[in-house]
PDB file of C-alpha atoms in Angstrom:
ATOM      1  CA  MET A 681       0.000   0.000   0.000  1.00  0.00           C
ATOM      2  CA  GLU A 682       2.780   2.401   0.886  1.00  0.00           C
ATOM      3  CA  SER A 683       4.584   1.732  -2.398  1.00  0.00           C
ATOM      4  CA  MET A 684       1.336   2.499  -4.251  1.00  0.00           C
ATOM      5  CA  LEU A 685       1.166   5.896  -2.578  1.00  0.00           C
ATOM      6  CA  GLN A 686       4.715   6.629  -3.670  1.00  0.00           C
ATOM      7  CA  HIS A 687       3.719   5.978  -7.274  1.00  0.00           C
ATOM      8  CA  GLN A 688       0.679   8.220  -7.070  1.00  0.00           C
ATOM      9  CA  ARG A 689       2.287  11.183  -5.362  1.00  0.00           C
ATOM     10  CA  PRO A 690       6.039  11.713  -5.243  1.00  0.00           C
ATOM     11  CA  ALA A 691       7.767  13.028  -2.170  1.00  0.00           C
ATOM     12  CA  CYS A 692       7.845  16.821  -1.997  1.00  0.00           C
ATOM     13  CA  GLN A 693      11.563  17.140  -1.411  1.00  0.00           C
ATOM     14  CA  GLY A 694      12.918  17.750  -4.880  1.00  0.00           C
ATOM     15  CA  SER A 695      14.498  14.314  -4.812  1.00  0.00           C
ATOM     16  CA  VAL A 696      14.524  11.238  -7.019  1.00  0.00           C
ATOM     17  CA  PHE A 697      11.878   8.532  -6.787  1.00  0.00           C
ATOM     18  CA  ALA A 698      10.986   5.409  -8.727  1.00  0.00           C
ATOM     19  CA  GLY A 699       7.986   5.875 -11.021  1.00  0.00           C
ATOM     20  CA  PRO A 700       5.399   3.238 -11.948  1.00  0.00           C
ATOM     21  CA  SER A 701       7.648   1.890 -14.710  1.00  0.00           C
ATOM     22  CA  ARG A 702      10.618   1.832 -12.302  1.00  0.00           C
ATOM     23  CA  GLN A 703      12.272   4.745 -14.057  1.00  0.00           C
ATOM     24  CA  LEU A 704      13.928   7.313 -11.879  1.00  0.00           C
ATOM     25  CA  LEU A 705      12.050  10.574 -11.998  1.00  0.00           C
ATOM     26  CA  LEU A 706      13.220  13.910 -10.701  1.00  0.00           C
ATOM     27  CA  THR A 707      10.646  15.754  -8.690  1.00  0.00           C
ATOM     28  CA  ARG A 708      10.513  19.402  -7.890  1.00  0.00           C
ATOM     29  CA  PRO A 709       9.649  20.836  -4.493  1.00  0.00           C
ATOM     30  CA  CYS A 710       5.926  21.124  -3.730  1.00  0.00           C
ATOM     31  CA  THR A 711       6.083  24.723  -2.538  1.00  0.00           C
ATOM     32  CA  ARG A 712       3.423  25.872  -5.000  1.00  0.00           C
ATOM     33  CA  PRO A 713       0.880  24.218  -7.260  1.00  0.00           C
ATOM     34  CA  ARG A 714       2.060  23.311 -10.753  1.00  0.00           C
ATOM     35  CA  SER A 715      -0.641  25.463 -12.312  1.00  0.00           C
ATOM     36  CA  ARG A 716      -3.548  27.673 -11.307  1.00  0.00           C
ATOM     37  CA  ARG A 717      -5.927  25.110 -12.765  1.00  0.00           C
ATOM     38  CA  ALA A 718      -4.437  22.346 -10.610  1.00  0.00           C
ATOM     39  CA  ALA A 719      -4.788  24.529  -7.527  1.00  0.00           C
ATOM     40  CA  ALA A 720      -8.412  25.329  -8.391  1.00  0.00           C
ATOM     41  CA  VAL A 721      -9.257  21.674  -8.971  1.00  0.00           C
ATOM     42  CA  ALA A 722      -7.615  20.681  -5.674  1.00  0.00           C
ATOM     43  CA  ALA A 723      -9.508  23.397  -3.791  1.00  0.00           C
ATOM     44  CA  GLN A 724     -12.791  22.420  -5.431  1.00  0.00           C
ATOM     45  CA  ALA A 725     -12.305  18.742  -4.600  1.00  0.00           C
ATOM     46  CA  GLN A 726     -11.880  19.590  -0.929  1.00  0.00           C
ATOM     47  CA  ALA A 727     -14.954  21.841  -0.773  1.00  0.00           C
ATOM     48  CA  GLN A 728     -17.589  19.730  -2.534  1.00  0.00           C
ATOM     49  CA  VAL A 729     -20.794  18.838  -0.712  1.00  0.00           C
ATOM     50  CA  ASN A 730     -23.016  16.129  -2.172  1.00  0.00           C
ATOM     51  CA  ARG A 731     -26.818  16.158  -2.028  1.00  0.00           C
ATOM     52  CA  THR A 732     -27.061  13.963   1.094  1.00  0.00           C
ATOM     53  CA  GLU A 733     -24.586  16.144   2.997  1.00  0.00           C
ATOM     54  CA  PHE A 734     -26.446  19.241   1.785  1.00  0.00           C
ATOM     55  CA  ALA A 735     -29.737  17.790   3.076  1.00  0.00           C
ATOM     56  CA  LYS A 736     -28.127  17.157   6.479  1.00  0.00           C
ATOM     57  CA  LEU A 737     -26.867  20.743   6.583  1.00  0.00           C
ATOM     58  CA  VAL A 738     -30.376  22.007   5.770  1.00  0.00           C
ATOM     59  CA  GLN A 739     -31.839  19.790   8.477  1.00  0.00           C
ATOM     60  CA  GLN A 740     -29.347  21.087  11.065  1.00  0.00           C
ATOM     61  CA  LYS A 741     -30.029  24.678  10.026  1.00  0.00           C
ATOM     62  CA  THR A 742     -33.818  24.280  10.308  1.00  0.00           C
ATOM     63  CA  GLU A 743     -33.554  22.533  13.669  1.00  0.00           C
ATOM     64  CA  ALA A 744     -31.265  25.273  14.996  1.00  0.00           C
ATOM     65  CA  SER A 745     -33.657  28.048  13.951  1.00  0.00           C
ATOM     66  CA  LYS A 746     -36.837  26.089  14.559  1.00  0.00           C
ATOM     67  CA  SER A 747     -39.989  28.008  15.351  1.00  0.00           C
ATOM     68  CA  GLY A 748     -43.324  26.543  16.379  1.00  0.00           C
ATOM     69  CA  ARG A 749     -44.502  26.417  12.768  1.00  0.00           C
ATOM     70  CA  ILE A 750     -41.826  24.054  11.452  1.00  0.00           C
ATOM     71  CA  LYS A 751     -42.311  20.413  12.338  1.00  0.00           C
ATOM     72  CA  GLU A 752     -39.298  18.269  12.979  1.00  0.00           C
ATOM     73  CA  MET A 753     -38.302  16.512   9.771  1.00  0.00           C
ATOM     74  CA  SER A 754     -36.294  13.359   9.403  1.00  0.00           C
ATOM     75  CA  SER A 755     -33.160  13.373   7.278  1.00  0.00           C
ATOM     76  CA  GLU A 756     -34.987  11.343   4.601  1.00  0.00           C
ATOM     77  CA  GLU A 757     -37.785  13.932   4.415  1.00  0.00           C
ATOM     78  CA  VAL A 758     -35.280  16.768   4.152  1.00  0.00           C
ATOM     79  CA  GLU A 759     -33.407  14.895   1.428  1.00  0.00           C
ATOM     80  CA  GLU A 760     -36.675  14.464  -0.509  1.00  0.00           C
ATOM     81  CA  VAL A 761     -37.354  18.216  -0.249  1.00  0.00           C
ATOM     82  CA  VAL A 762     -33.823  19.048  -1.422  1.00  0.00           C
ATOM     83  CA  LYS A 763     -34.115  16.583  -4.331  1.00  0.00           C
ATOM     84  CA  ALA A 764     -37.498  18.025  -5.327  1.00  0.00           C
ATOM     85  CA  THR A 765     -36.054  21.549  -5.183  1.00  0.00           C
ATOM     86  CA  PHE A 766     -33.111  20.662  -7.422  1.00  0.00           C
ATOM     87  CA  ASP A 767     -35.353  18.740  -9.838  1.00  0.00           C
ATOM     88  CA  THR A 768     -37.706  21.722 -10.075  1.00  0.00           C
ATOM     89  CA  VAL A 769     -34.809  24.078 -10.839  1.00  0.00           C
ATOM     90  CA  VAL A 770     -33.446  21.717 -13.517  1.00  0.00           C
ATOM     91  CA  ASP A 771     -36.857  21.164 -15.149  1.00  0.00           C
ATOM     92  CA  THR A 772     -37.742  24.870 -15.132  1.00  0.00           C
ATOM     93  CA  VAL A 773     -34.409  25.939 -16.651  1.00  0.00           C
ATOM     94  CA  ALA A 774     -34.591  23.115 -19.225  1.00  0.00           C
ATOM     95  CA  LYS A 775     -37.955  24.501 -20.413  1.00  0.00           C
ATOM     96  CA  GLY A 776     -36.321  27.882 -20.957  1.00  0.00           C
ATOM     97  CA  ASP A 777     -37.815  29.695 -17.959  1.00  0.00           C
ATOM     98  CA  THR A 778     -35.791  31.683 -15.427  1.00  0.00           C
ATOM     99  CA  ILE A 779     -35.853  31.234 -11.656  1.00  0.00           C
ATOM    100  CA  ALA A 780     -34.934  34.378  -9.720  1.00  0.00           C
ATOM    101  CA  ILE A 781     -34.560  34.073  -5.957  1.00  0.00           C
ATOM    102  CA  ILE A 782     -34.042  37.496  -4.411  1.00  0.00           C
ATOM    103  CA  GLY A 783     -30.815  37.625  -2.410  1.00  0.00           C
ATOM    104  CA  PHE A 784     -29.615  34.267  -3.737  1.00  0.00           C
ATOM    105  CA  GLY A 785     -29.382  34.445  -7.495  1.00  0.00           C
ATOM    106  CA  LYS A 786     -30.873  33.684 -10.862  1.00  0.00           C
ATOM    107  CA  PHE A 787     -30.912  30.351 -12.711  1.00  0.00           C
ATOM    108  CA  GLU A 788     -31.399  30.641 -16.469  1.00  0.00           C
ATOM    109  CA  ARG A 789     -30.867  28.924 -19.781  1.00  0.00           C
ATOM    110  CA  ARG A 790     -28.171  30.458 -21.972  1.00  0.00           C
ATOM    111  CA  ASP A 791     -27.981  29.953 -25.707  1.00  0.00           C
ATOM    112  CA  ARG A 792     -24.519  29.864 -27.251  1.00  0.00           C
ATOM    113  CA  ARG A 793     -24.287  30.703 -30.937  1.00  0.00           C
ATOM    114  CA  ALA A 794     -22.331  28.654 -33.450  1.00  0.00           C
ATOM    115  CA  ARG A 795     -18.748  29.808 -33.911  1.00  0.00           C
ATOM    116  CA  GLN A 796     -15.414  28.951 -35.470  1.00  0.00           C
ATOM    117  CA  GLY A 797     -12.686  27.436 -33.290  1.00  0.00           C
ATOM    118  CA  ARG A 798      -9.263  25.879 -33.687  1.00  0.00           C
ATOM    119  CA  ASN A 799      -8.004  22.406 -33.024  1.00  0.00           C
ATOM    120  CA  PRO A 800      -5.042  23.124 -30.699  1.00  0.00           C
ATOM    121  CA  LYS A 801      -3.110  20.117 -31.947  1.00  0.00           C
ATOM    122  CA  THR A 802      -3.339  20.712 -35.695  1.00  0.00           C
ATOM    123  CA  GLN A 803      -4.305  24.419 -35.741  1.00  0.00           C
ATOM    124  CA  GLU A 804      -7.052  23.429 -38.182  1.00  0.00           C
ATOM    125  CA  SER A 805     -10.192  25.596 -38.166  1.00  0.00           C
ATOM    126  CA  ILE A 806     -13.278  23.728 -36.935  1.00  0.00           C
ATOM    127  CA  SER A 807     -16.941  24.624 -36.692  1.00  0.00           C
ATOM    128  CA  ILE A 808     -18.403  24.573 -33.163  1.00  0.00           C
ATOM    129  CA  PRO A 809     -22.197  24.105 -33.269  1.00  0.00           C
ATOM    130  CA  ALA A 810     -24.713  26.192 -31.315  1.00  0.00           C
ATOM    131  CA  THR A 811     -25.575  24.798 -27.890  1.00  0.00           C
ATOM    132  CA  VAL A 812     -27.688  25.455 -24.829  1.00  0.00           C
ATOM    133  CA  THR A 813     -26.176  25.588 -21.340  1.00  0.00           C
ATOM    134  CA  PRO A 814     -27.496  26.372 -17.848  1.00  0.00           C
ATOM    135  CA  GLY A 815     -26.324  29.548 -16.183  1.00  0.00           C
ATOM    136  CA  PHE A 816     -26.342  30.994 -12.685  1.00  0.00           C
ATOM    137  CA  THR A 817     -25.865  34.618 -11.713  1.00  0.00           C
ATOM    138  CA  PRO A 818     -25.367  35.153  -7.960  1.00  0.00           C
ATOM    139  CA  GLY A 819     -27.371  37.868  -6.236  1.00  0.00           C
ATOM    140  CA  LYS A 820     -25.883  40.807  -4.356  1.00  0.00           C
ATOM    141  CA  ALA A 821     -26.478  39.331  -0.883  1.00  0.00           C
ATOM    142  CA  PHE A 822     -24.840  36.062  -1.978  1.00  0.00           C
ATOM    143  CA  LYS A 823     -21.771  37.896  -3.332  1.00  0.00           C
ATOM    144  CA  ASP A 824     -21.481  40.090  -0.230  1.00  0.00           C
ATOM    145  CA  THR A 825     -21.622  37.057   2.104  1.00  0.00           C
ATOM    146  CA  VAL A 826     -18.921  35.231   0.142  1.00  0.00           C
ATOM    147  CA  LYS A 827     -16.693  38.323   0.150  1.00  0.00           C
ATOM    148  CA  ALA A 828     -17.171  38.808   3.904  1.00  0.00           C
ATOM    149  CA  LYS A 829     -16.315  35.168   4.694  1.00  0.00           C
ATOM    150  CA  HIS A 830     -13.251  35.321   2.415  1.00  0.00           C
ATOM    151  CA  LYS A 831     -11.580  38.132   4.351  1.00  0.00           C
TER     152      LYS A 831
END
């Protein structure tokens, strides 16, 4: 198991290690990420919350701020509500409608026009067809909260 870990991630000492094909590879010190993209992907992988974890967070939040009007919900019930919410957003945006939630943001369908691009390997001009993609624009309160927590 330990030898497998050595193959996946070399030591961060700028030293030599044996690669998967038993070749000696020189490594560089791990003082900074190799690229901005690699750093962004690593940060995103650490901060992802799946739907079940999100439902648990919603359940904890509603129990913490519970008033007499909200009944206690089980984690399964909360997960069903979260799933129904996400499904509703997806279905509404797929139809072409926009969902605007004041303070949170706006979900919408964005149409991308056809355009010319380049194959980076051959530099040949290619035609990129028109497509439809979902879009989200965060609201002011959402942006302000993220900025405040970042500082």
